[in-house]
Amino acid sequence: MQRHGENAIKVARMLEEHPMVATVYYPGLDSHPDRYLADQVFSSGKDVDSEDDEWKQSYGGMISFITVGEGEEALRRARN
């Protein structure tokens, strides 16, 4: 499960930079509105980019995002 969380933060950061993604929701991102709360709830360790590899923070593997565009255009992108 630790690796699951490590991979999720990497994917979430990549999605934040993608031009076809409008918003990413992942509690481990600094941009998440409840990041401070997530740090308290997910108390498994430190951030993945920490110098100390002994125990890294994991926020789980659930990521959601909103694509750029509306309605049918967004649905078409999701299907492709």
Coordinates of N, CA and C in Angstrom, one line a residue:
M1 N 0.8 -1.2 0.0 CA 0.0 0.0 0.0 C 0.9 1.3 0.0
Q2 N 2.0 1.2 0.6 CA 2.9 2.3 0.6 C 3.3 2.7 -0.8
R3 N 3.7 1.8 -1.6 CA 4.0 2.0 -3.0 C 2.8 2.6 -3.8
H4 N 1.7 2.1 -3.5 CA 0.4 2.6 -4.1 C 0.3 4.1 -3.9
G5 N 0.5 4.6 -2.7 CA 0.4 6.0 -2.4 C 1.6 6.8 -3.0
E6 N 2.8 6.2 -3.0 CA 3.9 6.9 -3.7 C 3.6 7.1 -5.2
N7 N 3.1 6.1 -5.8 CA 2.7 6.2 -7.2 C 1.6 7.2 -7.5
A8 N 0.6 7.2 -6.6 CA -0.5 8.1 -6.7 C -0.1 9.6 -6.7
I9 N 0.8 10.0 -5.8 CA 1.3 11.4 -5.7 C 2.0 11.8 -7.0
K10 N 2.8 10.8 -7.5 CA 3.5 11.1 -8.8 C 2.5 11.3 -9.9
V11 N 1.5 10.5 -10.0 CA 0.5 10.6 -11.1 C -0.3 11.9 -10.9
A12 N -0.7 12.2 -9.7 CA -1.4 13.5 -9.4 C -0.6 14.7 -9.8
R13 N 0.7 14.7 -9.5 CA 1.6 15.8 -9.9 C 1.7 16.0 -11.4
M14 N 1.7 14.8 -12.1 CA 1.8 14.8 -13.5 C 0.5 15.4 -14.1
L15 N -0.6 14.9 -13.5 CA -1.9 15.4 -14.0 C -2.1 16.9 -13.8
E16 N -1.5 17.5 -12.7 CA -1.6 18.9 -12.5 C -0.9 19.7 -13.6
E17 N 0.1 19.2 -14.2 CA 0.8 19.8 -15.2 C 0.3 19.6 -16.6
H18 N -0.7 18.7 -16.8 CA -1.2 18.3 -18.1 C -2.1 19.4 -18.6
P19 N -1.9 19.8 -19.9 CA -2.8 20.9 -20.4 C -4.2 20.5 -20.6
M20 N -4.6 19.2 -20.6 CA -6.0 18.9 -20.8 C -6.7 18.6 -19.5
V21 N -6.0 18.9 -18.4 CA -6.6 18.7 -17.1 C -6.8 20.0 -16.4
A22 N -8.0 20.3 -16.0 CA -8.4 21.6 -15.4 C -8.1 21.6 -13.9
T23 N -8.5 20.5 -13.2 CA -8.3 20.4 -11.7 C -8.0 19.0 -11.3
V24 N -7.1 18.8 -10.3 CA -6.8 17.5 -9.8 C -7.2 17.5 -8.3
Y25 N -7.8 16.5 -7.9 CA -8.2 16.3 -6.4 C -7.4 15.2 -5.9
Y26 N -6.4 15.5 -5.1 CA -5.6 14.4 -4.4 C -5.1 15.1 -3.1
P27 N -5.4 14.5 -1.9 CA -5.1 15.2 -0.7 C -3.6 15.4 -0.4
G28 N -2.8 14.8 -1.1 CA -1.3 15.0 -0.9 C -0.8 16.2 -1.7
L29 N -1.6 16.8 -2.6 CA -1.1 17.9 -3.4 C -1.2 19.2 -2.5
D30 N -0.2 20.1 -2.7 CA -0.3 21.4 -2.0 C -1.5 22.2 -2.4
S31 N -2.0 21.9 -3.6 CA -3.1 22.7 -4.2 C -4.5 22.2 -3.6
H32 N -4.5 21.1 -2.9 CA -5.7 20.5 -2.4 C -6.2 21.4 -1.2
P33 N -7.5 21.8 -1.2 CA -8.0 22.7 -0.2 C -7.9 22.2 1.2
D34 N -7.9 20.9 1.4 CA -7.8 20.3 2.7 C -6.5 19.6 3.0
R35 N -5.4 20.1 2.3 CA -4.1 19.5 2.5 C -3.7 19.4 4.0
Y36 N -3.9 20.5 4.7 CA -3.5 20.6 6.1 C -4.2 19.5 6.9
L37 N -5.5 19.3 6.6 CA -6.3 18.3 7.3 C -5.8 16.9 6.9
A38 N -5.5 16.7 5.7 CA -5.0 15.4 5.2 C -3.7 15.1 5.9
D39 N -2.8 16.1 6.1 CA -1.6 15.8 6.8 C -1.8 15.3 8.2
Q40 N -2.9 15.7 8.8 CA -3.3 15.3 10.2 C -3.9 13.9 10.2
V41 N -4.8 13.6 9.2 CA -5.5 12.4 9.1 C -4.6 11.2 8.6
F42 N -3.9 11.5 7.5 CA -3.0 10.5 7.0 C -1.6 10.6 7.7
S43 N -1.5 10.2 8.9 CA -0.3 10.4 9.6 C 0.7 9.2 9.5
S44 N 0.9 8.8 8.3 CA 1.8 7.6 8.1 C 3.2 8.0 8.0
G45 N 3.5 9.3 8.0 CA 5.0 9.6 7.8 C 5.1 11.0 7.2
K46 N 6.2 11.1 6.3 CA 6.5 12.3 5.7 C 6.2 12.3 4.2
D47 N 6.4 13.5 3.6 CA 6.1 13.6 2.2 C 7.0 12.7 1.4
V48 N 6.6 12.3 0.2 CA 7.4 11.4 -0.7 C 8.7 12.0 -1.1
D49 N 8.8 13.3 -1.2 CA 10.0 14.0 -1.7 C 11.0 14.3 -0.5
S50 N 10.6 13.8 0.7 CA 11.5 14.0 1.8 C 12.8 13.4 1.7
E51 N 13.8 14.0 2.2 CA 15.2 13.4 2.2 C 15.2 12.1 3.0
D52 N 14.4 12.0 4.0 CA 14.4 10.8 4.9 C 13.5 9.8 4.3
D53 N 14.1 8.7 3.8 CA 13.3 7.6 3.2 C 12.8 6.6 4.2
E54 N 13.1 6.8 5.4 CA 12.7 5.8 6.4 C 11.2 5.5 6.4
W55 N 10.4 6.6 6.4 CA 9.0 6.4 6.4 C 8.3 7.6 5.7
K56 N 7.7 7.3 4.5 CA 7.2 8.4 3.7 C 5.7 8.5 3.9
Q57 N 5.2 9.7 3.8 CA 3.8 10.0 3.9 C 3.0 9.4 2.7
S58 N 1.9 8.8 3.0 CA 1.1 8.3 1.9 C -0.4 8.7 2.1
Y59 N -1.0 9.2 1.1 CA -2.4 9.7 1.1 C -3.3 8.8 0.4
G60 N -2.9 7.6 0.2 CA -3.7 6.6 -0.5 C -3.6 6.7 -2.0
G61 N -4.4 6.0 -2.7 CA -4.3 5.9 -4.2 C -5.4 6.5 -5.0
M62 N -6.4 7.1 -4.3 CA -7.6 7.6 -5.0 C -7.3 9.0 -5.5
I63 N -7.4 9.2 -6.8 CA -7.2 10.5 -7.5 C -8.4 10.8 -8.4
S64 N -8.9 12.0 -8.4 CA -9.9 12.4 -9.3 C -9.5 13.7 -10.0
F65 N -10.0 13.9 -11.2 CA -9.6 15.1 -11.9 C -10.7 15.5 -12.9
I66 N -10.7 16.8 -13.3 CA -11.6 17.3 -14.2 C -10.9 17.7 -15.5
T67 N -11.4 17.3 -16.6 CA -10.7 17.7 -17.9 C -11.1 19.0 -18.3
V68 N -10.3 19.6 -19.2 CA -10.6 20.9 -19.8 C -11.8 20.7 -20.8
G69 N -12.7 21.6 -20.9 CA -13.8 21.5 -21.8 C -15.1 21.2 -21.0
E70 N -16.2 21.1 -21.7 CA -17.4 20.9 -21.1 C -18.2 19.9 -21.8
G71 N -19.2 19.3 -21.1 CA -20.1 18.4 -21.7 C -19.6 17.3 -22.6
E72 N -20.1 17.3 -23.8 CA -19.7 16.2 -24.8 C -18.2 16.2 -25.1
E73 N -17.6 17.4 -25.1 CA -16.1 17.4 -25.4 C -15.4 16.7 -24.3
A74 N -15.7 16.9 -23.0 CA -15.0 16.3 -21.9 C -15.3 14.8 -21.9
L75 N -16.5 14.4 -22.2 CA -16.9 13.0 -22.3 C -16.2 12.3 -23.4
R76 N -16.0 12.9 -24.5 CA -15.3 12.3 -25.7 C -13.8 12.1 -25.3
R77 N -13.2 13.0 -24.6 CA -11.8 12.8 -24.1 C -11.7 11.7 -23.1
A78 N -12.7 11.5 -22.2 CA -12.6 10.5 -21.3 C -12.8 9.1 -21.9
R79 N -13.5 9.1 -23.0 CA -13.7 7.8 -23.7 C -12.5 7.4 -24.6
N80 N -11.7 8.4 -25.0 CA -10.5 8.1 -25.8 C -9.3 7.8 -25.0

